[in-house]
Amino acid sequence: MKRRQFIGAAVVGATLMSAPMLRAQGRPRVVVVGGGAGGATVARYLAKDSAGALDVVLVEPNEVYHSCFFSNLTLADLRTPESLEHRYDKLAHLGITVLRDRAVGVDRARREVALGGGGVLAYDRLVLAPGIDFVAGSVAGWSEADAEIIPHAYRGGAQVALLRAQLGAMRPGGTFALVAPPNPYRCPPGPYERVSMVANLMMRINPTAKILVLDPKSTFSKQALFEDGWARHYPGMIERIGPGAGGNAVEVRPAVGEIVVAGAVVKFDVANIIPAQKAGAIADAAGLTEGGWVPVEPLALAAKTDPLVHVLGDAAAQGDMPKSGFSANSQAKVVANAIRAELTGSRAFPPRYANTCWSAIAPDDGVKVGATYTAGEGKIAAGEGFISQVGEAADLRAATYAESFAWYDAIGEDIFG
Amino acid sequence: MNDYPRTISHWRAAVGYGLSASMIGRRLNASKLSMLTFLAAAALFSAATAQSIVTVGQPEIEAPSCAGVPLSASPGAESSLVDPAKDLRGAIAAGQGDRDWGEYLAGECLTCHGLNAEANAGIPPLARLAPMDFASALEEYRRLLRPDLGMRLVAAQLAPDEVAALTAYFASLPPSPATP
């Protein structure tokens, strides 16, 4: 059996031999860990552009990717959960070896990745795009073990569906409490878009409900836009308690449905705890993290301590880009170009980075913030930017809202083919 | 698309006749007006800034317009996003653009734009845009004649040779969907 046939047979659900898979002769191997917006884009662009010159292996434990971006819209029934599902079959058809497995360790000296299924993958370049994990103990009284009762809902899929179900079953006039995370975290406007979407749902099915936001940050992304939108669409429903009033030091009592804020006990009916965040576990296992995230150089997101390992997306401490699916996708194309140039001698182009975050405040009321970024001194640095304005015409807001849906379709195709 | 000037010399010839945009417009049918708009904008802009290209006599030309909006934007329409040093020279040279570079640059477009997707609300797919429409649209964003904030930023940060590269890349794509 030829080697390529073996690799092909290994696509999806494969079991690997326990001995290391050796690098293919004459064909450098790039191992990509994580099949989200960053990792899948890197794999796709590497395979698409190298036309078989690279052996691209994507390691991803899940058969289906549920995008975290746009998942807030499922809370207000503006998208179905199924419409946020993506599979890896088109990437496999591009020649990428998609391994349904979990990377559990990296031996950087030997250039090998250990897999949860017992296999070992050798690499010439490694790309880590593991997304986020949660910082244990960051919200007193709550741990990830409680997430089946009080969801974090900060990964797409089951957790978001759980939160939607709980909101739908909440008693009339009940209280929904959301604990927002400290910086830095995935999707800066995300918690506040979530508040908007929950409020939208409540206006329809439970109009006397209350929403309490407990926030360790004094300011937040698109704050003026959200607060204006909340006043217009959901008057009197949303109360936010910032750090000056105890929002920075809450204690959750999951068993009795209480949150202690500045010494006062607040009863809740449904809660959403979004904890402090850090890079996905494999980044730590690889010995690359510093303060929870992986410092990377700005030209092509190589780890500052290992030029053979690129880390992108949420897990990277790259500088000024927000942690978003858009950012990860943008970074991925820079990384793919750089790796391909190094391994195949193809042309290397200067990095270009961009981000835009759309947020839905209500149906047909969308806002956005965006910027371009450059490789600066030691970090990716913000360049010019733009943001929607308070008081914009309704038709512009409706156009921005529609635009976000078009973006979702386009980036899905760009990531997964 | 065949009408698009493929080389700088073709463009020089087009401008060198000294025809005004309105004169040309009367002679040609409406389907070619977008090309004329682009050429006229190019001539106006290049006459002021692009010595390396315009070596023939300065064309006398009326202020061009796009969809009825004058391209000679008023000072009030300018913003910090507009860099006067960036002109249309690169776009004019479409067909000579660096396709591979364009393919790389296109990655930035494809985060939001589909390639072959059917047109959906708000963001047009790019593979079916004629090169000239593509370059003209970017120029209109750069001059703040189109409203979208995101595209104004994108356009303001594309140098002429980058526009040319993108144009060359998108022009090289097959006209029908060819998703692998």
Coordinates of C-alpha atoms in Angstrom, one line a residue:
Chain A
M1 CA 0.0 0.0 0.0
K2 CA 1.3 3.4 -0.9
R3 CA 1.7 5.9 1.8
R4 CA -0.8 8.3 0.4
Q5 CA -3.4 5.6 0.2
F6 CA -2.9 5.0 3.9
I7 CA -3.3 8.6 4.7
G8 CA -6.4 8.7 2.6
A9 CA -7.8 5.8 4.4
A10 CA -7.2 7.6 7.7
V11 CA -9.6 10.4 6.9
V12 CA -12.2 10.9 9.6
G13 CA -12.5 8.5 12.5
A14 CA -9.2 6.9 11.8
T15 CA -7.1 4.9 14.3
L16 CA -3.4 5.6 14.0
M17 CA -0.7 3.2 14.5
S18 CA 1.1 3.7 17.8
A19 CA 4.5 4.3 16.2
P20 CA 5.0 7.8 14.9
M21 CA 3.7 8.6 11.5
L22 CA 6.9 9.6 9.8
R23 CA 7.1 12.6 7.6
A24 CA 6.5 11.8 4.0
Q25 CA 9.7 11.8 2.0
G26 CA 9.9 14.9 -0.1
R27 CA 6.6 16.2 1.1
P28 CA 6.8 18.4 4.2
R29 CA 4.0 17.9 6.7
V30 CA 2.0 20.6 8.4
V31 CA 0.0 19.5 11.4
V32 CA -2.9 21.8 12.3
V33 CA -4.5 21.4 15.7
G34 CA -8.0 22.7 15.9
G35 CA -10.7 22.8 13.2
G36 CA -12.3 26.2 13.9
A37 CA -12.2 29.5 12.1
G38 CA -8.4 29.7 12.4
G39 CA -7.2 26.1 12.0
A40 CA -9.6 25.0 9.3
T41 CA -8.7 28.1 7.3
V42 CA -5.0 27.4 7.6
A43 CA -5.5 23.9 6.5
R44 CA -7.7 24.8 3.6
Y45 CA -5.4 27.6 2.2
L46 CA -2.3 25.4 2.6
A47 CA -3.9 22.5 0.7
K48 CA -5.6 24.7 -1.9
D49 CA -2.5 26.8 -2.7
S50 CA 0.2 24.2 -2.4
A51 CA -1.5 21.8 -4.8
G52 CA -0.3 18.7 -3.2
A53 CA 3.2 19.9 -2.3
L54 CA 2.4 19.8 1.4
D55 CA 1.0 17.0 3.5
V56 CA -1.6 18.8 5.5
V57 CA -3.1 17.0 8.6
L58 CA -6.0 18.6 10.5
V59 CA -6.5 17.2 14.0
E60 CA -10.0 17.9 15.3
P61 CA -12.0 15.8 17.8
N62 CA -15.4 16.8 16.7
E63 CA -17.2 15.6 13.6
V64 CA -19.3 18.8 13.4
Y65 CA -18.1 22.3 14.1
H66 CA -20.7 24.6 15.7
S67 CA -19.7 28.2 15.2
C68 CA -19.6 30.3 18.3
F69 CA -20.0 33.4 16.1
F70 CA -23.7 33.9 15.3
S71 CA -24.7 31.5 18.1
N72 CA -26.3 34.3 20.1
L73 CA -28.8 34.7 17.3
T74 CA -30.1 31.2 18.0
L75 CA -31.2 32.5 21.5
A76 CA -33.7 34.8 19.7
D77 CA -34.6 32.3 17.1
L78 CA -33.0 34.4 14.4
R79 CA -30.9 31.5 13.3
T80 CA -31.4 27.7 13.7
P81 CA -28.6 25.8 15.5
E82 CA -28.4 23.6 12.4
S83 CA -27.5 26.6 10.2
L84 CA -24.4 27.1 12.3
E85 CA -23.1 23.6 11.7
H86 CA -20.1 22.9 9.5
R87 CA -18.4 19.6 8.5
Y88 CA -15.0 18.8 7.2
D89 CA -15.8 16.7 4.2
K90 CA -14.8 19.5 1.7
L91 CA -11.5 19.9 3.4
A92 CA -10.9 16.2 3.1
H93 CA -11.7 16.4 -0.6
L94 CA -8.9 19.0 -1.0
G95 CA -6.5 16.3 0.1
I96 CA -6.3 17.3 3.8
T97 CA -6.0 14.4 6.2
V98 CA -8.7 15.1 8.7
L99 CA -8.0 13.1 11.9
R100 CA -10.9 12.9 14.4
D101 CA -8.7 12.9 17.4
R102 CA -7.5 15.3 20.1
A103 CA -4.0 16.6 20.4
V104 CA -2.9 16.0 24.0
G105 CA 0.8 16.9 23.9
V106 CA 3.6 18.3 21.9
D107 CA 7.2 17.2 22.0
R108 CA 8.8 20.3 20.3
A109 CA 12.3 18.9 20.5
R110 CA 11.2 15.8 18.4
R111 CA 8.6 17.8 16.5
E112 CA 5.8 15.4 17.3
V113 CA 2.2 15.8 18.4
A114 CA 0.7 13.2 20.7
L115 CA -2.9 12.3 20.1
G116 CA -5.5 11.2 22.6
G117 CA -6.1 8.1 20.6
G118 CA -2.5 7.0 21.2
G119 CA -1.0 8.0 17.9
V120 CA 1.9 10.3 17.3
L121 CA 2.2 12.8 14.4
A122 CA 5.5 14.1 13.3
Y123 CA 5.5 17.6 11.8
D124 CA 7.7 20.0 9.9
R125 CA 5.5 22.9 11.0
L126 CA 2.8 22.9 13.6
V127 CA -0.2 25.2 13.8
L128 CA -2.1 25.4 17.0
A129 CA -5.5 26.9 16.8
P130 CA -7.2 25.5 19.9
G131 CA -9.4 28.4 20.8
I132 CA -10.2 29.0 24.4
D133 CA -10.4 27.2 27.7
F134 CA -11.8 28.7 31.0
V135 CA -9.7 29.8 33.9
A136 CA -10.7 27.6 36.9
G137 CA -12.0 29.5 39.9
S138 CA -12.4 32.8 38.0
V139 CA -16.1 33.1 39.1
A140 CA -16.4 32.1 42.8
G141 CA -18.7 29.2 43.4
W142 CA -18.9 28.1 39.7
S143 CA -16.8 25.5 38.0
E144 CA -17.1 24.0 34.6
A145 CA -18.7 21.0 36.3
D146 CA -21.7 23.2 36.9
A147 CA -22.0 24.0 33.2
E148 CA -24.8 21.5 32.7
I149 CA -26.9 23.5 35.2
I150 CA -25.6 27.0 34.6
P151 CA -24.1 27.1 31.1
H152 CA -21.2 29.2 30.0
A153 CA -22.5 28.9 26.4
Y154 CA -19.3 30.3 25.2
R155 CA -18.5 27.5 22.8
G156 CA -21.1 26.9 20.0
G157 CA -23.4 23.9 20.1
A158 CA -24.8 22.1 23.1
Q159 CA -24.1 24.8 25.7
V160 CA -25.9 27.4 23.7
A161 CA -28.8 25.1 23.1
L162 CA -29.0 24.4 26.8
L163 CA -29.2 28.1 27.5
R164 CA -31.9 28.6 24.9
A165 CA -33.9 25.8 26.5
Q166 CA -33.6 27.2 30.0
L167 CA -34.6 30.7 28.8
G168 CA -37.7 29.2 27.1
A169 CA -38.7 27.5 30.3
M170 CA -38.1 30.4 32.6
R171 CA -41.0 31.4 34.8
P172 CA -43.0 34.5 33.9
G173 CA -41.3 37.6 35.3
G174 CA -38.1 35.6 36.2
T175 CA -34.6 37.0 36.3
F176 CA -31.8 36.0 33.9
A177 CA -28.3 36.8 35.2
L178 CA -25.3 37.0 33.0
V179 CA -21.8 37.2 34.4
A180 CA -19.5 38.8 31.8
P181 CA -15.8 37.9 31.6
P182 CA -12.8 40.1 32.2
N183 CA -10.5 41.1 29.3
P184 CA -9.1 39.5 27.2
Y185 CA -11.7 37.1 26.0
R186 CA -13.3 35.7 22.8
C187 CA -15.6 38.0 20.9
P188 CA -15.6 41.3 22.8
P189 CA -19.1 42.3 21.9
G190 CA -20.4 38.7 22.4
P191 CA -21.8 39.0 25.9
Y192 CA -23.6 42.2 25.1
E193 CA -25.0 40.8 21.8
R194 CA -26.2 37.9 24.0
V195 CA -28.0 40.3 26.4
S196 CA -29.7 41.9 23.3
M197 CA -30.8 38.5 22.0
V198 CA -32.1 37.3 25.3
A199 CA -34.0 40.5 25.7
N200 CA -35.4 40.1 22.3
L201 CA -36.6 36.6 23.1
M202 CA -38.1 37.8 26.4
M203 CA -40.0 40.7 24.8
R204 CA -41.8 38.0 22.8
I205 CA -42.3 35.2 25.3
N206 CA -41.8 36.7 28.8
P207 CA -42.1 40.4 28.6
T208 CA -42.0 41.0 32.4
A209 CA -38.6 39.2 32.7
K210 CA -35.6 41.0 34.0
I211 CA -32.0 40.8 32.8
L212 CA -29.1 41.4 35.2
V213 CA -25.6 41.8 33.8
L214 CA -22.7 41.5 36.3
D215 CA -19.6 42.9 34.7
P216 CA -16.0 43.1 35.9
K217 CA -15.2 45.7 33.2
S218 CA -16.0 49.3 33.5
T219 CA -16.4 49.7 29.8
F220 CA -17.1 47.2 27.0
S221 CA -17.1 46.9 23.2
K222 CA -19.7 48.9 21.3
Q223 CA -21.0 50.1 24.6
A224 CA -22.8 53.3 23.4
L225 CA -24.4 51.3 20.6
F226 CA -25.7 48.6 22.8
E227 CA -26.9 50.9 25.5
D228 CA -28.8 53.0 23.0
G229 CA -30.3 49.9 21.5
W230 CA -31.3 48.4 24.8
A231 CA -33.1 51.7 25.7
R232 CA -34.9 51.7 22.3
H233 CA -35.9 48.1 22.0
Y234 CA -36.0 46.7 25.6
P235 CA -36.7 49.7 27.9
G236 CA -36.5 48.8 31.6
M237 CA -35.6 45.2 31.1
I238 CA -31.8 45.3 31.4
E239 CA -29.7 46.3 34.4
R240 CA -25.9 46.2 34.3
I241 CA -23.8 46.3 37.5
G242 CA -20.2 47.3 36.8
P243 CA -17.1 46.8 38.9
G244 CA -17.8 49.8 41.0
A245 CA -21.0 48.2 42.4
G246 CA -19.7 44.7 42.8
G247 CA -19.9 43.3 39.3
N248 CA -16.3 42.4 39.5
A249 CA -16.5 40.1 42.5
V250 CA -19.6 38.0 42.4
E251 CA -20.2 34.6 44.1
V252 CA -22.5 32.1 42.4
R253 CA -24.5 29.5 44.4
P254 CA -25.6 27.1 41.7
A255 CA -27.6 24.8 44.0
V256 CA -29.9 27.5 45.3
G257 CA -30.0 29.9 42.3
E258 CA -28.4 32.8 44.0
I259 CA -25.6 35.3 43.2
V260 CA -24.0 37.4 45.9
V261 CA -23.2 40.9 44.6
A262 CA -21.5 43.4 46.9
G263 CA -22.8 41.4 49.9
A264 CA -26.4 41.3 48.7
V265 CA -28.1 38.1 47.6
V266 CA -29.8 38.2 44.3
K267 CA -32.1 35.3 43.2
F268 CA -31.9 34.2 39.6
D269 CA -34.0 31.8 37.5
V270 CA -31.6 31.3 34.7
A271 CA -27.9 32.3 34.7
N272 CA -25.1 32.3 32.2
I273 CA -21.6 32.4 33.6
I274 CA -18.9 33.5 31.1
P275 CA -15.7 32.8 32.9
A276 CA -12.2 34.4 32.5
Q277 CA -10.4 32.7 29.6
K278 CA -7.1 31.4 28.4
A279 CA -5.6 29.5 25.4
G280 CA -6.9 26.0 24.7
A281 CA -5.2 23.4 26.8
I282 CA -2.8 22.1 24.1
A283 CA -1.0 25.5 24.0
D284 CA -0.1 25.0 27.7
A285 CA 0.8 21.4 27.1
A286 CA 3.2 22.5 24.4
G287 CA 4.9 24.8 27.0
L288 CA 4.1 27.9 25.0
T289 CA 1.9 30.0 27.2
E290 CA 2.7 33.0 29.2
G291 CA -0.1 34.4 31.4
G292 CA -2.5 32.0 29.8
W293 CA -2.0 32.9 26.2
V294 CA 0.8 32.3 23.6
P295 CA 3.0 35.2 22.8
V296 CA 3.6 35.3 19.0
E297 CA 5.6 37.4 16.7
P298 CA 3.6 39.7 14.4
L299 CA 4.8 38.8 11.0
A300 CA 3.4 35.3 10.8
L301 CA 2.2 34.4 14.3
A302 CA 5.1 32.0 15.1
A303 CA 5.4 31.4 18.8
K304 CA 8.0 33.7 20.2
T305 CA 9.7 30.7 21.8
D306 CA 9.5 28.3 18.8
P307 CA 9.6 29.5 15.2
L308 CA 8.3 26.1 14.0
V309 CA 5.0 26.5 15.9
H310 CA 2.4 29.0 14.7
V311 CA -0.4 29.9 17.1
L312 CA -3.4 31.9 15.9
G313 CA -6.9 32.8 16.7
D314 CA -8.2 33.2 20.2
A315 CA -5.2 31.4 21.8
A316 CA -2.6 33.9 20.6
A317 CA -1.3 36.9 22.4
Q318 CA -0.6 38.8 19.2
G319 CA -1.3 42.4 20.1
D320 CA -4.3 44.5 19.2
M321 CA -6.6 42.2 17.2
P322 CA -9.7 41.2 19.0
K323 CA -10.3 37.5 19.5
S324 CA -12.9 36.7 16.9
G325 CA -13.6 34.2 14.1
F326 CA -12.9 37.0 11.6
S327 CA -9.5 37.7 13.1
A328 CA -8.6 34.0 13.2
N329 CA -9.6 33.6 9.6
S330 CA -7.5 36.7 8.7
Q331 CA -4.5 35.5 10.6
A332 CA -4.8 32.0 9.1
K333 CA -4.2 33.3 5.6
V334 CA -1.0 35.1 6.7
V335 CA 0.2 31.9 8.4
A336 CA -0.6 29.7 5.5
N337 CA 1.3 32.0 3.1
A338 CA 4.3 32.1 5.4
I339 CA 4.4 28.3 6.0
R340 CA 4.0 27.5 2.4
A341 CA 6.8 29.9 1.4
E342 CA 9.1 28.4 4.0
L343 CA 8.4 24.8 3.1
T344 CA 7.9 24.9 -0.7
G345 CA 9.8 28.1 -1.7
S346 CA 6.6 29.8 -2.9
R347 CA 6.4 33.5 -2.8
A348 CA 6.0 35.2 0.6
F349 CA 3.8 38.2 0.8
P350 CA 3.7 40.9 3.5
P351 CA 1.1 40.2 6.2
R352 CA -2.3 41.8 6.0
Y353 CA -4.7 41.6 8.9
A354 CA -8.2 42.8 9.3
N355 CA -11.2 42.3 11.6
T356 CA -14.9 43.2 11.6
C357 CA -17.3 42.2 14.3
W358 CA -21.0 42.5 13.5
S359 CA -23.5 42.5 16.4
A360 CA -27.3 42.1 16.3
I361 CA -29.1 44.4 18.7
A362 CA -32.5 43.4 17.4
P363 CA -33.8 42.0 14.1
D364 CA -32.9 44.5 11.4
D365 CA -30.8 46.5 13.8
G366 CA -27.2 45.5 13.2
V367 CA -24.0 47.3 14.1
K368 CA -20.4 46.7 13.3
V369 CA -16.9 47.7 14.3
G370 CA -13.8 46.9 12.2
A371 CA -10.1 47.8 11.7
T372 CA -7.0 46.8 9.8
Y373 CA -3.8 45.8 11.5
T374 CA -0.1 45.7 10.7
A375 CA 2.9 43.9 11.9
G376 CA 4.3 46.4 14.4
E377 CA 7.2 46.3 16.8
G378 CA 6.8 43.1 18.6
K379 CA 3.0 42.9 18.1
I380 CA 0.2 43.2 15.7
A381 CA -0.8 46.8 15.9
A382 CA -4.1 48.5 15.2
G383 CA -4.3 50.7 12.1
E384 CA -7.4 52.6 10.9
G385 CA -10.8 51.5 11.9
F386 CA -14.5 52.3 11.8
I387 CA -17.6 51.8 14.0
S388 CA -21.4 52.2 13.5
Q389 CA -22.8 55.3 15.0
V390 CA -25.7 55.9 17.5
G391 CA -28.6 57.5 15.6
E392 CA -28.0 55.8 12.3
A393 CA -31.0 55.5 10.0
A394 CA -33.1 52.4 10.3
D395 CA -32.4 51.3 6.8
L396 CA -28.6 51.4 7.4
R397 CA -29.0 49.3 10.5
A398 CA -31.2 46.9 8.5
A399 CA -28.5 46.8 5.8
T400 CA -25.8 46.1 8.3
Y401 CA -27.9 43.3 9.8
A402 CA -28.4 41.7 6.4
E403 CA -24.7 42.2 5.7
S404 CA -23.8 40.1 8.7
F405 CA -25.8 37.2 7.4
A406 CA -24.0 37.5 4.0
W407 CA -20.7 37.6 5.9
Y408 CA -21.6 34.4 7.8
D409 CA -22.2 32.5 4.5
A410 CA -19.0 33.8 3.0
I411 CA -16.7 33.1 5.9
G412 CA -18.2 29.7 6.3
E413 CA -17.3 28.9 2.7
D414 CA -13.8 30.5 3.1
I415 CA -13.1 28.4 6.2
F416 CA -14.6 25.0 5.3
G417 CA -14.8 25.2 1.5
Chain B
M1 CA -14.6 43.0 -20.6
N2 CA -12.8 43.0 -23.9
D3 CA -13.1 46.7 -24.0
Y4 CA -10.9 47.1 -21.0
P5 CA -7.5 48.6 -21.8
R6 CA -5.0 45.8 -21.4
T7 CA -1.9 47.8 -21.5
I8 CA -0.8 51.3 -20.5
S9 CA -0.2 52.1 -24.1
H10 CA -3.8 51.2 -24.9
W11 CA -4.9 53.5 -22.2
R12 CA -2.7 56.3 -23.5
A13 CA -4.2 55.9 -26.8
A14 CA -7.7 56.2 -25.4
V15 CA -6.9 59.3 -23.5
G16 CA -4.6 60.8 -26.1
Y17 CA -7.4 61.3 -28.5
G18 CA -8.4 64.1 -26.3
L19 CA -12.1 63.1 -26.4
S20 CA -14.2 64.3 -23.5
A21 CA -16.2 61.7 -21.6
S22 CA -19.4 63.1 -22.9
M23 CA -18.3 63.0 -26.5
I24 CA -17.2 59.4 -26.1
G25 CA -20.5 58.7 -24.3
R26 CA -22.5 59.9 -27.2
R27 CA -20.7 57.6 -29.6
L28 CA -20.9 54.4 -27.6
N29 CA -23.8 52.5 -26.2
A30 CA -24.8 52.5 -22.6
S31 CA -23.2 49.2 -21.8
K32 CA -19.9 50.8 -22.1
L33 CA -20.5 53.7 -19.9
S34 CA -19.0 52.2 -16.9
M35 CA -15.8 51.7 -18.8
L36 CA -15.9 55.3 -19.8
T37 CA -16.5 56.4 -16.3
F38 CA -13.5 54.6 -15.2
L39 CA -11.3 55.8 -18.0
A40 CA -12.5 59.4 -17.4
A41 CA -11.8 59.1 -13.7
A42 CA -8.4 57.6 -14.5
A43 CA -7.6 60.4 -16.9
L44 CA -8.6 63.1 -14.5
F45 CA -6.7 61.6 -11.6
S46 CA -3.6 60.7 -13.6
A47 CA -3.4 64.1 -15.2
A48 CA -2.9 65.6 -11.8
T49 CA -0.6 63.0 -10.2
A50 CA 0.8 60.4 -12.5
Q51 CA 3.6 61.8 -14.5
S52 CA 5.1 58.3 -15.1
I53 CA 2.0 57.3 -17.1
V54 CA 0.7 60.4 -18.8
T55 CA 3.4 61.5 -21.2
V56 CA 1.1 62.5 -23.9
G57 CA -0.6 65.8 -23.8
Q58 CA -2.9 66.7 -20.9
P59 CA -6.3 65.5 -21.9
E60 CA -9.1 68.0 -21.7
I61 CA -11.9 66.2 -20.1
E62 CA -15.1 66.9 -18.3
A63 CA -15.5 66.0 -14.7
P64 CA -16.5 62.4 -14.9
S65 CA -19.4 60.9 -13.0
C66 CA -20.4 57.5 -11.6
A67 CA -24.1 56.8 -11.5
G68 CA -24.7 60.6 -11.6
V69 CA -22.4 61.4 -8.8
P70 CA -19.4 63.6 -9.7
L71 CA -16.1 61.9 -9.2
S72 CA -14.4 65.1 -8.5
A73 CA -15.5 64.8 -4.9
S74 CA -15.9 68.0 -3.0
P75 CA -13.4 68.8 -0.2
G76 CA -16.0 68.0 2.3
A77 CA -16.1 64.4 1.0
E78 CA -12.5 63.8 1.8
S79 CA -11.4 62.1 5.0
S80 CA -8.2 60.9 6.6
L81 CA -8.9 57.6 4.9
V82 CA -8.1 59.1 1.5
D83 CA -4.4 59.1 0.6
P84 CA -3.8 61.4 -2.4
A85 CA -0.7 59.5 -3.2
K86 CA -2.7 56.4 -4.1
D87 CA -4.1 56.8 -7.6
L88 CA -5.5 54.7 -10.3
R89 CA -2.3 53.9 -12.1
G90 CA -2.3 50.3 -10.9
A91 CA -5.9 49.7 -11.7
I92 CA -5.3 51.1 -15.1
A93 CA -2.7 48.6 -15.7
A94 CA -5.1 45.7 -14.9
G95 CA -4.1 42.7 -17.0
Q96 CA -0.5 43.5 -16.0
G97 CA -1.2 43.0 -12.3
D98 CA 0.6 40.4 -10.3
R99 CA -2.0 37.6 -10.2
D100 CA -0.3 35.6 -7.5
W101 CA -0.1 38.6 -5.3
G102 CA -3.8 39.3 -6.1
E103 CA -4.7 35.8 -5.1
Y104 CA -3.0 36.4 -1.7
L105 CA -4.7 39.8 -1.3
A106 CA -8.0 38.3 -2.3
G107 CA -8.0 36.4 1.0
E108 CA -8.9 39.6 2.7
C109 CA -11.9 39.9 0.3
L110 CA -13.1 36.4 0.7
T111 CA -13.7 36.6 4.5
C112 CA -16.9 38.6 3.6
H113 CA -17.5 38.1 -0.1
G114 CA -18.4 34.8 -1.6
L115 CA -16.5 33.9 -4.7
N116 CA -19.1 32.0 -6.7
A117 CA -22.0 32.1 -4.3
E118 CA -25.3 33.4 -5.5
A119 CA -25.7 37.1 -4.7
N120 CA -27.0 37.4 -1.2
A121 CA -28.3 40.4 0.6
G122 CA -25.6 43.0 1.1
I123 CA -22.3 41.5 -0.1
P124 CA -21.9 40.6 -3.7
P125 CA -19.8 37.6 -4.9
L126 CA -16.6 38.6 -6.6
A127 CA -16.0 36.1 -9.4
R128 CA -18.7 37.6 -11.6
L129 CA -17.6 41.2 -11.3
A130 CA -16.0 42.6 -14.4
P131 CA -12.5 43.8 -13.7
M132 CA -13.3 47.3 -14.5
D133 CA -16.4 47.3 -12.3
F134 CA -14.3 46.0 -9.5
A135 CA -11.6 48.7 -9.8
S136 CA -14.2 51.4 -10.3
A137 CA -16.1 50.3 -7.2
L138 CA -13.0 50.4 -5.2
E139 CA -12.2 53.9 -6.4
E140 CA -15.7 55.0 -5.5
Y141 CA -15.3 53.7 -2.0
R142 CA -11.9 55.4 -1.8
R143 CA -13.5 58.7 -2.8
L144 CA -16.3 58.1 -0.2
L145 CA -18.9 58.0 -2.9
R146 CA -20.2 54.7 -1.7
P147 CA -21.4 54.5 1.9
D148 CA -20.1 51.3 3.4
L149 CA -17.7 51.9 6.2
G150 CA -15.9 48.6 5.9
M151 CA -15.3 48.9 2.2
R152 CA -14.2 52.5 2.5
L153 CA -11.5 51.3 4.8
V154 CA -10.5 48.4 2.6
A155 CA -10.3 50.6 -0.5
A156 CA -8.4 53.4 1.3
Q157 CA -5.7 50.9 2.1
L158 CA -5.2 49.3 -1.3
A159 CA -2.3 50.7 -3.3
P160 CA -2.8 51.0 -7.0
D161 CA -0.6 48.0 -7.7
E162 CA -2.6 46.0 -5.3
V163 CA -5.8 46.9 -7.0
A164 CA -4.2 45.8 -10.2
A165 CA -3.1 42.6 -8.7
L166 CA -6.6 41.9 -7.4
T167 CA -8.1 42.8 -10.7
A168 CA -5.8 40.4 -12.5
Y169 CA -6.6 37.6 -10.1
F170 CA -10.4 37.9 -10.2
A171 CA -10.2 38.3 -14.0
S172 CA -8.3 35.0 -14.2
L173 CA -11.1 33.0 -12.5
P174 CA -13.3 30.9 -14.5
P175 CA -16.7 32.5 -15.2
S176 CA -18.7 29.6 -13.9
P177 CA -18.7 28.1 -10.4
A178 CA -15.7 25.8 -10.0
T179 CA -15.8 25.0 -6.4
P180 CA -13.7 21.9 -5.7

